[in-house]
Coordinates of C-alpha atoms and ligand atoms in Angstrom, one line a residue:
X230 CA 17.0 204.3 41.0
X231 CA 19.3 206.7 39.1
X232 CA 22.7 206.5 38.7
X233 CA 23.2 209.2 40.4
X234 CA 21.2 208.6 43.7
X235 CA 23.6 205.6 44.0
X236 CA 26.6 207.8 43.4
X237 CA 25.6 210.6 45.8
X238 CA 24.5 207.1 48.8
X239 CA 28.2 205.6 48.0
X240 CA 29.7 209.0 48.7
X241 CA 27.9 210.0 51.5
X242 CA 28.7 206.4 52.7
X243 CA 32.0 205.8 52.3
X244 CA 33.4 206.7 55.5
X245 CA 31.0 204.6 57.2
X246 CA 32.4 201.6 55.4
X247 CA 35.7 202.4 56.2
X248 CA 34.8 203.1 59.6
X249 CA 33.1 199.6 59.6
X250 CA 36.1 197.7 58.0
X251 CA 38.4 199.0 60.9
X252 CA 35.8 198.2 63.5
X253 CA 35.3 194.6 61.8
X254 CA 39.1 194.3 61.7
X255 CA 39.5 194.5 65.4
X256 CA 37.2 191.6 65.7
X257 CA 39.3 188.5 65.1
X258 CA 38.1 185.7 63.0
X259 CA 40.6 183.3 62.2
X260 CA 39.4 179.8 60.9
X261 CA 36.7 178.5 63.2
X262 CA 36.3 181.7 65.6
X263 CA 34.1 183.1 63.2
X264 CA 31.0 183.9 66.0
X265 CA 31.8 187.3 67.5
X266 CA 32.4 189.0 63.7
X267 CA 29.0 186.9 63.0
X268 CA 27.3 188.4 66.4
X269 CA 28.4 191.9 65.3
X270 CA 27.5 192.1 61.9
X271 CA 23.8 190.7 63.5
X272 CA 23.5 193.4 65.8
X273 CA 24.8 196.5 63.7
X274 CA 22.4 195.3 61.0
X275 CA 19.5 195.2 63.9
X276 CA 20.7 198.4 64.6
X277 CA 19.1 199.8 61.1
X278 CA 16.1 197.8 61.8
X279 CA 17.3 194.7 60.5
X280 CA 14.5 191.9 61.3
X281 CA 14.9 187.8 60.4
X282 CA 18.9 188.3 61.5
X283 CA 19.9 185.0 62.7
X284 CA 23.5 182.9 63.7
X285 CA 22.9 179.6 62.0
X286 CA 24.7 176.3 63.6
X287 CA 27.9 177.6 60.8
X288 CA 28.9 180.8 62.4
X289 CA 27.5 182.4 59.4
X290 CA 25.1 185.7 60.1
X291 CA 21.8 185.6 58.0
X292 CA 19.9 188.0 57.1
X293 CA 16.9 187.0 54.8
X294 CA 14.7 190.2 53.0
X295 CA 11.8 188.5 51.6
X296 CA 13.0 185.3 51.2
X297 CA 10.5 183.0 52.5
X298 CA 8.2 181.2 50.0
X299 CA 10.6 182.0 47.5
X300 CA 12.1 179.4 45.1
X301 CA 14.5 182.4 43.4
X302 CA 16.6 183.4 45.7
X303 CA 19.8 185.0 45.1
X304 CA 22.9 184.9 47.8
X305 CA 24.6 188.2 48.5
X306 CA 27.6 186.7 50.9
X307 CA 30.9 187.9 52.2
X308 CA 32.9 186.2 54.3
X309 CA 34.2 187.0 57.7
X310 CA 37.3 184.8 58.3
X311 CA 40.3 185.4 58.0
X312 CA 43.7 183.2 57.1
X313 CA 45.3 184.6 60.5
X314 CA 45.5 182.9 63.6
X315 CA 45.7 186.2 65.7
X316 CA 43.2 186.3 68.2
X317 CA 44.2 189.8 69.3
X318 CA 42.6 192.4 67.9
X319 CA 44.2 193.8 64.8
X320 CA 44.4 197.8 64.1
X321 CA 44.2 199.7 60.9
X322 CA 46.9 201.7 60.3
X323 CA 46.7 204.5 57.8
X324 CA 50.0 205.4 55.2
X325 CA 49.1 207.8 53.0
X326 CA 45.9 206.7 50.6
X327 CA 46.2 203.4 51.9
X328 CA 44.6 201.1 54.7
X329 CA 46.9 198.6 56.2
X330 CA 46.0 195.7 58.1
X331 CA 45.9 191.5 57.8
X332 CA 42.5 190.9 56.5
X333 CA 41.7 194.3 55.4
X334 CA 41.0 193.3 51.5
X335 CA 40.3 189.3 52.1
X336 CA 37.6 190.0 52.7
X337 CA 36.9 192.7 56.1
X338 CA 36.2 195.8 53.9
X339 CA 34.0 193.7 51.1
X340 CA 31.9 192.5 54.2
X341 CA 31.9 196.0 55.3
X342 CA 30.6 197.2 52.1
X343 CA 28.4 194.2 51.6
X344 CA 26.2 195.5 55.8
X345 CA 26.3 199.4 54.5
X346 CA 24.3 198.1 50.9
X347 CA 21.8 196.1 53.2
X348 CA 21.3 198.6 55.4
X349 CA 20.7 200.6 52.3
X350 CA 18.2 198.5 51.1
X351 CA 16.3 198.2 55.0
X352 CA 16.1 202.4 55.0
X353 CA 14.7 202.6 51.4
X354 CA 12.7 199.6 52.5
X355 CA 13.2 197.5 49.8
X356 CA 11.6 194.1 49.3
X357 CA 13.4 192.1 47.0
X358 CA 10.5 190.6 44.8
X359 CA 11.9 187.4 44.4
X360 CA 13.8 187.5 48.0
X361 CA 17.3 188.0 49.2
X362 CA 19.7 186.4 51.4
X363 CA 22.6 188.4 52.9
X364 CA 25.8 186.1 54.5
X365 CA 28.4 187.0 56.7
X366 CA 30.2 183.5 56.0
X367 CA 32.3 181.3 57.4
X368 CA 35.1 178.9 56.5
X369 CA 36.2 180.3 53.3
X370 CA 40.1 180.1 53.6
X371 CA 42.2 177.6 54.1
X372 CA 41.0 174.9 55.7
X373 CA 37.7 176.0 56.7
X374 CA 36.5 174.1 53.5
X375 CA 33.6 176.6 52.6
X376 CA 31.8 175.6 55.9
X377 CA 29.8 178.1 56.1
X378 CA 28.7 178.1 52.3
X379 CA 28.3 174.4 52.5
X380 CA 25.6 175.7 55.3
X381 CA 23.9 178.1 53.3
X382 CA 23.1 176.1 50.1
X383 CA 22.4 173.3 52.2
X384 CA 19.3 175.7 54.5
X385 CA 18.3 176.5 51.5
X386 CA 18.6 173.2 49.0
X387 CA 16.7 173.9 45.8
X388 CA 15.7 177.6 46.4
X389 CA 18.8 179.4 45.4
X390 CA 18.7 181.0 41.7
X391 CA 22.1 182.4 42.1
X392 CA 24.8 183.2 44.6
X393 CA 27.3 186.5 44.5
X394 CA 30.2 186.3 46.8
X395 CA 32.2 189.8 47.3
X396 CA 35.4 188.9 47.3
X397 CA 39.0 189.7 45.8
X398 CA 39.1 193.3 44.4
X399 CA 37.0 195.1 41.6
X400 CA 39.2 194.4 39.2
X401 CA 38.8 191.0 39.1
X402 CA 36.1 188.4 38.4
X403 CA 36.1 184.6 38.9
X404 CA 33.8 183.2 37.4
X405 CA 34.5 179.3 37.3
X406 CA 35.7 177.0 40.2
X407 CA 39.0 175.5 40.4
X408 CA 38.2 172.9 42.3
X409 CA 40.9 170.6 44.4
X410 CA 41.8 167.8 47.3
X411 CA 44.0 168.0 50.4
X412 CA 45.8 165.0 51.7
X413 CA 48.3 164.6 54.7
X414 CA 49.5 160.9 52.8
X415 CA 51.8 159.0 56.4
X416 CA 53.9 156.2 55.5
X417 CA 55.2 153.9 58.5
X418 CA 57.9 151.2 58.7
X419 CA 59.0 148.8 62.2
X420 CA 62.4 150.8 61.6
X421 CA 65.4 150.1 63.4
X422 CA 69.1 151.5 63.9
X423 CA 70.7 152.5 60.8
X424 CA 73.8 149.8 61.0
X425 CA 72.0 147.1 62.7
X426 CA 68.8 146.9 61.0
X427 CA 70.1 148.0 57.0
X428 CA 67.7 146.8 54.3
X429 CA 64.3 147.2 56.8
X430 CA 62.3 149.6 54.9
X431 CA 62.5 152.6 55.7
X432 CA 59.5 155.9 55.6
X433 CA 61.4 158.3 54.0
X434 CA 62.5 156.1 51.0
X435 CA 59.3 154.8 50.8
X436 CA 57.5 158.2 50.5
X437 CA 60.2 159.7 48.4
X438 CA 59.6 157.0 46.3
X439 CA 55.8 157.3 46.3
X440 CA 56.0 161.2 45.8
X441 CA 58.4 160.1 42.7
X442 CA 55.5 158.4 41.2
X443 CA 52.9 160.7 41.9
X444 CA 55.4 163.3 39.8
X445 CA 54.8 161.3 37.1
X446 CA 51.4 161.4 36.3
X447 CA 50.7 163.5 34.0
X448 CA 47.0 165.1 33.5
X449 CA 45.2 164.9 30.7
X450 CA 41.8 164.8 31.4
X451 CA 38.5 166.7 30.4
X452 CA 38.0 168.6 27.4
X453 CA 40.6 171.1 25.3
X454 CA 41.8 174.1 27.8
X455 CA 41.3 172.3 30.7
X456 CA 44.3 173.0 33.9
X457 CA 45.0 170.2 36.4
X458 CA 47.7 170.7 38.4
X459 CA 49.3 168.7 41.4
X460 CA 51.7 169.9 44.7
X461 CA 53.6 167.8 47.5
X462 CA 53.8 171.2 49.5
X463 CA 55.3 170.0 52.7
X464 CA 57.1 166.8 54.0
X465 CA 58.2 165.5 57.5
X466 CA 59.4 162.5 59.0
X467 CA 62.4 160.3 60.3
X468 CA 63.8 160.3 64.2
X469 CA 67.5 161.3 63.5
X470 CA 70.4 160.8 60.8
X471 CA 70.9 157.0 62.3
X472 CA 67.8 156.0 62.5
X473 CA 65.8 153.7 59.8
X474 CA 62.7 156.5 60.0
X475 CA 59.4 154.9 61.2
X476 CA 57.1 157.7 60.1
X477 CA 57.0 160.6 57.4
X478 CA 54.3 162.0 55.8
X479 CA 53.2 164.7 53.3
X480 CA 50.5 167.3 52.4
X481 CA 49.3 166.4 49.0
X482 CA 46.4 168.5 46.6
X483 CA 46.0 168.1 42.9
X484 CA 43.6 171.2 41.4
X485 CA 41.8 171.5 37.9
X486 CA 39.1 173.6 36.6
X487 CA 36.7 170.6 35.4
X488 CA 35.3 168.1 37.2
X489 CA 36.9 165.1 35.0
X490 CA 40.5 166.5 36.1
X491 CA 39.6 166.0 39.7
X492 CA 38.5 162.6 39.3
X493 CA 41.4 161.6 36.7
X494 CA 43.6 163.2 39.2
X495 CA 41.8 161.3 42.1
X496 CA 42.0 157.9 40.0
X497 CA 45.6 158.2 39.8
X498 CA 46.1 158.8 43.1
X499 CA 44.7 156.3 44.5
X500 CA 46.0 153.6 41.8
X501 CA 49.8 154.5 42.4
X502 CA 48.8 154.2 46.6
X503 CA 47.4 151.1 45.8
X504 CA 50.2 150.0 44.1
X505 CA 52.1 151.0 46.9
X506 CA 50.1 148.9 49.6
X507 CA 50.1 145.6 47.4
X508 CA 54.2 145.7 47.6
X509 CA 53.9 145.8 51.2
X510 CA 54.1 149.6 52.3
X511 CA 51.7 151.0 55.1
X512 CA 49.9 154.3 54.2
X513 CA 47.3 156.2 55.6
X514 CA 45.5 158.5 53.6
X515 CA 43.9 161.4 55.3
X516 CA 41.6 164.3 53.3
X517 CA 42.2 167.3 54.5
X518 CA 39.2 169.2 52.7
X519 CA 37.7 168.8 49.2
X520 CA 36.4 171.6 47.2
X521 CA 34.0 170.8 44.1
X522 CA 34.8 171.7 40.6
X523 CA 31.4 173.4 38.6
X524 CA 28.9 170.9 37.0
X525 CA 25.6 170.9 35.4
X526 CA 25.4 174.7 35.6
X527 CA 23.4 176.7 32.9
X528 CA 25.7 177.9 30.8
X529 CA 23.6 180.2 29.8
X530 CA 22.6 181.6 33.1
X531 CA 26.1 181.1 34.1
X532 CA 27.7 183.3 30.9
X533 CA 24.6 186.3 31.7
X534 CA 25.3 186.6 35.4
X535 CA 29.3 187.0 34.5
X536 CA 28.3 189.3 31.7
X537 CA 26.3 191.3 33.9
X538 CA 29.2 191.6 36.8
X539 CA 31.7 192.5 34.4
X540 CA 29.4 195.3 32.6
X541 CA 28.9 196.6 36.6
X542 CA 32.2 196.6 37.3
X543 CA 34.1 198.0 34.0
X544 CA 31.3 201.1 34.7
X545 CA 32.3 201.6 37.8
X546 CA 36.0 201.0 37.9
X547 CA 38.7 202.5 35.3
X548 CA 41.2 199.3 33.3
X549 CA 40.6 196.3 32.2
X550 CA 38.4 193.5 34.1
X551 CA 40.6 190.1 34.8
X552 CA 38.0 186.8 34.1
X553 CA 39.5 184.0 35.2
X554 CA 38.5 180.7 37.6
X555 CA 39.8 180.7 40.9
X556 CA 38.9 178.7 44.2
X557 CA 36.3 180.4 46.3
X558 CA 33.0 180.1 47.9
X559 CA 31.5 179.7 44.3
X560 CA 32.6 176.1 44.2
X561 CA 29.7 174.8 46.5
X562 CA 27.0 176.5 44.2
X563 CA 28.3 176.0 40.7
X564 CA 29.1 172.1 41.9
X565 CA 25.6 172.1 42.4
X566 CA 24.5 173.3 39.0
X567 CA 23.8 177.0 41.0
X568 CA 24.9 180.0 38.4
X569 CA 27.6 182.3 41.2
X570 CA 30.6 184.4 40.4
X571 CA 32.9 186.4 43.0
X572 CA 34.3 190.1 42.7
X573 CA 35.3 192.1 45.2
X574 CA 34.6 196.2 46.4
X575 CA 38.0 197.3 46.7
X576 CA 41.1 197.7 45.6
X577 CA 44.3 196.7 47.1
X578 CA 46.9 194.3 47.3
X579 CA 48.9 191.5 49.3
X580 CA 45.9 189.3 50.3
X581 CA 47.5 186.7 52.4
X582 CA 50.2 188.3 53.7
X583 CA 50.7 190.7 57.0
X584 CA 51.4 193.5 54.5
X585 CA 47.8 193.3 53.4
X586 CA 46.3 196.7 52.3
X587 CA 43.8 198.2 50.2
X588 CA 43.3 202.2 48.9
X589 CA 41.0 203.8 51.5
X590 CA 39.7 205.7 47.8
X591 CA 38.2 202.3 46.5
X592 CA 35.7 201.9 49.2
X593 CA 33.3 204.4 47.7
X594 CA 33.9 203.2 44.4
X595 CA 33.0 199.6 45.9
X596 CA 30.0 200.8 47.7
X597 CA 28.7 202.1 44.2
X598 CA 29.4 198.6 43.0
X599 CA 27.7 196.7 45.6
X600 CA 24.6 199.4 46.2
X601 CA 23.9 198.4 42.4
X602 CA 24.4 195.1 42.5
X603 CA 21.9 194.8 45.8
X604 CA 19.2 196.6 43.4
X605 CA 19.5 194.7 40.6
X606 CA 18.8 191.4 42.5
X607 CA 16.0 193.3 43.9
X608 CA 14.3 193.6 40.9
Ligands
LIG51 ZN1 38.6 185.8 50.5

């Protein structure tokens, strides 16, 4: 298709997707409500004739396009949770060339353009010769730990040739995993009063001291370049100021971008708890979600499907192209040796924050992207 048919679609299009995003945004999705954006997505894509549309055990909405018998599929995904707990509808407001609302960017209007490029393909009734499967995902922020991805490689172990998730802005492209660990670490002591019972041990100094430690690790595993990195982000504990404090705890990660920081920063971990136990201290240790670093993917493969997203978006976009690694969806498939890489459709800014918006402009510009993106994995 030319060039120009895929301009002239995105244009004609492009209210539809913003219509779409505001629609999708009333719909809320926080982490593990997923199901009603899912059920919608399943039913507007019906709507176009939209056949094999299913709601897998995940909460993710599947729509397979050729797919079956196929050993080469590639993953077209978007995901439909948000980081917000609100589970009253949110509105779009409008401020000028802007579109304001929690969610809008990450990742409502990329899901939005993601159903107007498959119903694309459904009226030009295109069969994907080496078959297609479009996600409305799950479980991709915060603690969701890529549930819904996890789901998808997992339906369709071995069959996957490579995996695109639309997310982020079109200015940017991840295409390697930071991959990292969670851990609420609780230290507990008898305790006692303050006066009474001085020299029992005591939670808090025993966790200060263990977070002391942990601050001195310093990483230096995996080859040349490699980033590991670790965070006590939040600490609570103790009863009151004259009390010796039975409980406190922690929320622990450690991140790197190759697979032997993870486990060097994983090792060290659990030596300096260890350490801890055998002089008598009581510590539980509780994951709180583990996301995969890349290993064993093609780097050639890997390098051609970047390329090839970068090429797509500097084309359709104006300034530079960020590459950098980044912790998404795109874990699960390249810690499986699966070639993926993430942009998003839009442009816009505050992801994460109530202040969330993106420029109501970039949504034809991202359909463009994502119409020829679904045609080139079509081929
Ligand atoms: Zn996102």
């Amino acid at each position: 298709m030319e060039m120009e048919q895929i301009k002239a679609y995105a244009a004609a299009h492009a209210e539809e997707a913003r219509q779409l995003t505001e629609v999708l945004c009333r719909i809320p999705a926080p982490f593990g409500k997923e199901r009603a954006r899912a059920e919608f997505c399943k039913s507007w894509l019906e709507r176009y004739g939209a056949q094999n549309v299913r709601i897998d055990s995940a909460d993710n909405m599947v729509l397979e396009l050729n797919a079956a018998g196929s050993d080469a599929l590639t993953v077209l995904m978007a995901h439909t949770d948000t980081v917000f707990p609100d589970t009253a509808p949110m509105e779009v407001r409008r401020k000028g060339g802007r579109l304001l609302c929690p969610g809008v960017g990450d990742d409502t209007a990329n899901l939005a353009e993601l159903l107007v490029a498959a119903r694309f393909l459904l009226e030009q009734g295109i069969s994907p010769k080496h078959g297609l499967v479009i996600a409305a995902n799950s479980g991709e922020e915060g603690l969701g730990n890529l549930r819904g991805c996890r789901q998808l490689i997992a339906d369709y172990r071995g069959r996957v040739a490579r995996m695109i998730s639309f997310d982020g802005y079109y200015n940017r492209l991840w295409n390697k995993a930071v991959g990292s660990a969670r851990y609420r670490v609780t230290v507990r002591t008898r305790g006692g009063h303050s006066f009474r019972d001085f020299g029992a041990p005591n939670a808090i100094a025993q966790l200060a001291e263990l977070i002391g430690t942990l601050y001195t690790v310093r990483p230096h595993w995996g080859p040349e370049g490699t980033v590991t990195t670790y965070n006590v982000g939040a600490i609570q504990g103790g009863t009151s100021v004259n009390t010796i404090a039975q409980e406190a705890s922690m929320l622990y990660e450690y991140r790197s971008d190759e697979a032997a920081g993870l486990r060097g920063m994983e090792e060290a971990f659990r030596a300096v708890v260890e350490d801890f136990r055998a002089r008598g201290a009581e510590i539980e240790v509780e994951s709180l979600g583990v996301r995969p670093c890349g290993e064993g993917v093609d780097p050639v493969a890997q390098q051609a499907l970047s390329d090839w997203s970068e090429v797509l978006l500097k084309k359709h976009t104006a300034g530079d192209i960020v590459v950098e690694p980044a912790s998404t969806d795109c874990n699960i498939p390249l810690s499986l040796g699966i070639p993926a890489v993430s942009f998003g459709l839009c442009d816009g800014g505050g992801a994460h924050t109530r202040q969330e918006w993106i420029e109501a402009a970039s949504l034809e510009t991202g359909l463009g992207i994502a119409l020829e993106a679904v045609l080139h994995v079509s081929e």
